[in-house]
């Protein structure tokens, strides 16, 4: 577990734009939110699934980073005043508190396409694998996955949900990215 966390932390650092590259405030906010924190459960699942089908860990870095960038983007947006209005994330001020609302929105917005850029440009993976990974991740993060789960969560505020409605919401918010993590790892071996 610690090895996977260290590997993905280094891979995230390498794939994020440098904090000194313009627009510096945006890149600093992206790095602030994505680095030095979190359990890295989704990347660990990517590594575990990939290793289960015989893929070397180094070949799984882009997929592990992509899933984490989607997760971090969702956390940044989830913390905003218009959503959950959280002040702390991982024991530190949330992105919108450390920077401002607009920068936080843009940081999340920039992490999302960075995830797909990583998958589409990873020349170590076959074109078939890359295309399938993009399909899996876009479905898991869209309106039928994570974003849809967040929308259901917002609609349910102040209401008592049935067990099936609560399960559906959490399956989309959390479960979709967990399932996608396993699929990304397994797809890394496809030719």
Short mmCIF file of C-alpha atoms in Angstrom, two decimals:
data_model
loop_
_atom_site.label_atom_id
_atom_site.label_comp_id
_atom_site.label_asym_id
_atom_site.label_seq_id
_atom_site.Cartn_x
_atom_site.Cartn_y
_atom_site.Cartn_z
CA UNK A 1 0.00 0.00 0.00
CA UNK A 2 2.75 2.44 0.95
CA UNK A 3 4.67 1.60 -2.24
CA UNK A 4 1.60 2.39 -4.37
CA UNK A 5 1.01 5.64 -2.51
CA UNK A 6 4.63 6.73 -3.01
CA UNK A 7 4.58 5.74 -6.67
CA UNK A 8 1.38 7.62 -7.45
CA UNK A 9 2.51 10.66 -5.46
CA UNK A 10 5.68 10.87 -7.58
CA UNK A 11 3.69 10.24 -10.78
CA UNK A 12 1.16 12.96 -9.89
CA UNK A 13 3.95 15.44 -9.17
CA UNK A 14 5.59 14.64 -12.49
CA UNK A 15 2.38 14.98 -14.52
CA UNK A 16 1.02 18.18 -12.97
CA UNK A 17 2.13 21.50 -14.46
CA UNK A 18 4.87 23.15 -12.43
CA UNK A 19 3.80 25.75 -9.87
CA UNK A 20 6.03 28.32 -11.58
CA UNK A 21 4.43 27.89 -15.03
CA UNK A 22 1.87 30.52 -16.07
CA UNK A 23 -0.89 30.76 -15.03
CA UNK A 24 0.95 30.20 -11.75
CA UNK A 25 -2.00 30.63 -9.38
CA UNK A 26 -4.03 28.01 -11.25
CA UNK A 27 -1.15 25.55 -11.32
CA UNK A 28 -0.41 26.16 -7.65
CA UNK A 29 -4.06 25.43 -6.81
CA UNK A 30 -4.03 22.23 -8.86
CA UNK A 31 -0.85 21.05 -7.11
CA UNK A 32 -2.14 22.13 -3.70
CA UNK A 33 -5.25 20.01 -4.11
CA UNK A 34 -3.72 16.98 -5.80
CA UNK A 35 -0.49 16.48 -3.87
CA UNK A 36 0.47 15.58 -0.32
CA UNK A 37 -2.66 14.05 1.00
CA UNK A 38 -5.35 11.50 0.56
CA UNK A 39 -5.38 7.76 0.88
CA UNK A 40 -4.98 7.20 -2.88
CA UNK A 41 -7.48 4.32 -2.79
CA UNK A 42 -8.45 4.64 -6.45
CA UNK A 43 -4.85 4.62 -7.76
CA UNK A 44 -4.09 1.64 -5.52
CA UNK A 45 -7.00 -0.20 -7.12
CA UNK A 46 -5.63 0.64 -10.57
CA UNK A 47 -2.23 -0.77 -9.61
CA UNK A 48 -3.76 -3.87 -8.00
CA UNK A 49 -6.01 -4.67 -10.97
CA UNK A 50 -3.19 -4.06 -13.43
CA UNK A 51 -0.77 -6.24 -11.54
CA UNK A 52 -3.43 -8.96 -11.34
CA UNK A 53 -3.40 -9.17 -15.16
CA UNK A 54 0.38 -8.98 -15.37
CA UNK A 55 1.00 -5.28 -16.06
CA UNK A 56 4.11 -3.64 -14.63
CA UNK A 57 3.39 -0.86 -12.13
CA UNK A 58 5.20 1.77 -14.20
CA UNK A 59 2.78 1.16 -17.09
CA UNK A 60 -0.13 1.94 -14.77
CA UNK A 61 1.01 5.41 -13.69
CA UNK A 62 -1.03 7.38 -16.24
CA UNK A 63 -4.22 5.50 -15.43
CA UNK A 64 -3.58 5.85 -11.68
CA UNK A 65 -3.00 9.60 -12.07
CA UNK A 66 -6.03 10.02 -14.33
CA UNK A 67 -8.41 8.45 -11.83
CA UNK A 68 -6.90 10.52 -9.00
CA UNK A 69 -7.20 13.76 -11.01
CA UNK A 70 -10.90 13.05 -11.56
CA UNK A 71 -11.33 12.29 -7.87
CA UNK A 72 -9.50 15.47 -6.80
CA UNK A 73 -11.49 17.60 -9.26
CA UNK A 74 -14.68 16.22 -7.73
CA UNK A 75 -13.46 17.00 -4.21
CA UNK A 76 -12.53 20.57 -5.13
CA UNK A 77 -15.97 21.19 -6.61
CA UNK A 78 -17.75 19.31 -3.81
CA UNK A 79 -16.11 21.60 -1.21
CA UNK A 80 -17.29 24.82 -2.89
CA UNK A 81 -19.88 27.06 -1.19
CA UNK A 82 -22.49 26.15 -3.81
CA UNK A 83 -22.12 22.46 -2.93
CA UNK A 84 -21.07 21.29 0.57
CA UNK A 85 -19.27 24.50 1.59
CA UNK A 86 -16.44 22.75 3.43
CA UNK A 87 -13.55 24.67 4.95
CA UNK A 88 -11.16 21.75 5.43
CA UNK A 89 -10.05 18.83 3.28
CA UNK A 90 -7.36 16.37 4.40
CA UNK A 91 -6.64 18.54 7.43
CA UNK A 92 -5.91 21.69 5.39
CA UNK A 93 -7.98 24.56 4.07
CA UNK A 94 -9.97 23.53 1.01
CA UNK A 95 -8.87 24.87 -2.36
CA UNK A 96 -11.43 27.68 -2.37
CA UNK A 97 -10.30 28.74 1.10
CA UNK A 98 -6.57 28.55 0.29
CA UNK A 99 -7.10 30.42 -3.01
CA UNK A 100 -10.60 31.65 -3.94
CA UNK A 101 -13.81 30.26 -5.42
CA UNK A 102 -12.97 31.09 -9.02
CA UNK A 103 -9.48 29.57 -8.80
CA UNK A 104 -10.91 26.44 -7.19
CA UNK A 105 -13.45 26.04 -9.98
CA UNK A 106 -10.74 26.46 -12.60
CA UNK A 107 -8.39 24.05 -10.79
CA UNK A 108 -11.08 21.37 -10.85
CA UNK A 109 -11.92 22.23 -14.45
CA UNK A 110 -8.25 21.88 -15.44
CA UNK A 111 -7.70 18.57 -13.62
CA UNK A 112 -10.56 16.89 -15.46
CA UNK A 113 -9.20 17.28 -19.01
CA UNK A 114 -5.68 16.58 -17.73
CA UNK A 115 -6.91 13.12 -16.75
CA UNK A 116 -8.10 12.41 -20.28
CA UNK A 117 -4.98 13.96 -21.81
CA UNK A 118 -2.84 11.51 -19.79
CA UNK A 119 -4.81 8.52 -21.00
CA UNK A 120 -4.98 9.61 -24.64
CA UNK A 121 -1.27 10.36 -24.92
CA UNK A 122 0.25 7.39 -23.07
CA UNK A 123 2.23 5.75 -25.86
CA UNK A 124 3.14 2.80 -23.61
CA UNK A 125 -0.45 1.59 -23.90
CA UNK A 126 -2.13 0.28 -27.01
CA UNK A 127 -4.56 2.54 -28.85
CA UNK A 128 -7.34 0.09 -27.98
CA UNK A 129 -6.50 0.30 -24.26
CA UNK A 130 -6.34 4.08 -24.33
CA UNK A 131 -9.71 4.39 -26.09
CA UNK A 132 -11.40 1.94 -23.71
CA UNK A 133 -9.90 3.69 -20.67
CA UNK A 134 -11.22 7.04 -21.87
CA UNK A 135 -14.67 5.51 -22.36
CA UNK A 136 -14.65 3.97 -18.88
CA UNK A 137 -13.43 7.10 -17.12
CA UNK A 138 -15.75 9.49 -18.98
CA UNK A 139 -18.77 7.30 -18.20
CA UNK A 140 -17.79 6.92 -14.52
CA UNK A 141 -17.29 10.65 -14.04
CA UNK A 142 -20.31 11.88 -16.01
CA UNK A 143 -24.01 12.31 -15.38
CA UNK A 144 -24.61 8.56 -15.08
CA UNK A 145 -21.70 8.25 -12.66
CA UNK A 146 -20.03 10.56 -10.18
CA UNK A 147 -21.51 13.89 -11.35
CA UNK A 148 -24.96 12.32 -11.42
CA UNK A 149 -24.48 11.03 -7.89
CA UNK A 150 -23.52 14.51 -6.73
CA UNK A 151 -26.63 15.92 -8.42
CA UNK A 152 -28.77 13.34 -6.61
CA UNK A 153 -27.07 14.29 -3.34
CA UNK A 154 -27.89 17.97 -3.88
CA UNK A 155 -31.51 17.16 -4.78
CA UNK A 156 -31.87 15.09 -1.61
CA UNK A 157 -30.87 17.85 0.80
CA UNK A 158 -33.44 18.14 3.55
CA UNK A 159 -35.23 14.98 2.43
CA UNK A 160 -35.30 11.49 3.87
CA UNK A 161 -34.16 9.03 1.23
CA UNK A 162 -35.19 5.44 0.88
CA UNK A 163 -32.43 2.89 1.27
CA UNK A 164 -32.43 2.17 -2.48
CA UNK A 165 -32.19 5.89 -3.34
CA UNK A 166 -29.32 6.32 -0.88
CA UNK A 167 -27.54 3.27 -2.31
CA UNK A 168 -28.01 4.58 -5.87
CA UNK A 169 -26.60 7.99 -4.95
CA UNK A 170 -23.50 6.52 -3.28
CA UNK A 171 -23.01 3.94 -6.00
CA UNK A 172 -22.73 6.80 -8.46
CA UNK A 173 -20.76 9.26 -6.30
CA UNK A 174 -18.19 6.78 -5.00
CA UNK A 175 -18.80 3.42 -6.58
CA UNK A 176 -18.47 4.56 -10.19
CA UNK A 177 -14.87 5.73 -9.73
CA UNK A 178 -13.96 2.67 -7.69
CA UNK A 179 -15.27 0.39 -10.42
CA UNK A 180 -13.52 2.52 -13.05
CA UNK A 181 -10.24 2.16 -11.13
CA UNK A 182 -10.43 -1.61 -11.39
CA UNK A 183 -11.38 -1.44 -15.05
CA UNK A 184 -8.54 0.96 -15.90
CA UNK A 185 -6.01 -1.34 -14.29
CA UNK A 186 -7.34 -4.37 -16.14
CA UNK A 187 -7.52 -2.51 -19.48
CA UNK A 188 -3.82 -1.60 -19.27
CA UNK A 189 -3.01 -5.11 -20.43
CA UNK A 190 -5.28 -5.08 -23.49
CA UNK A 191 -3.64 -4.96 -26.89
#
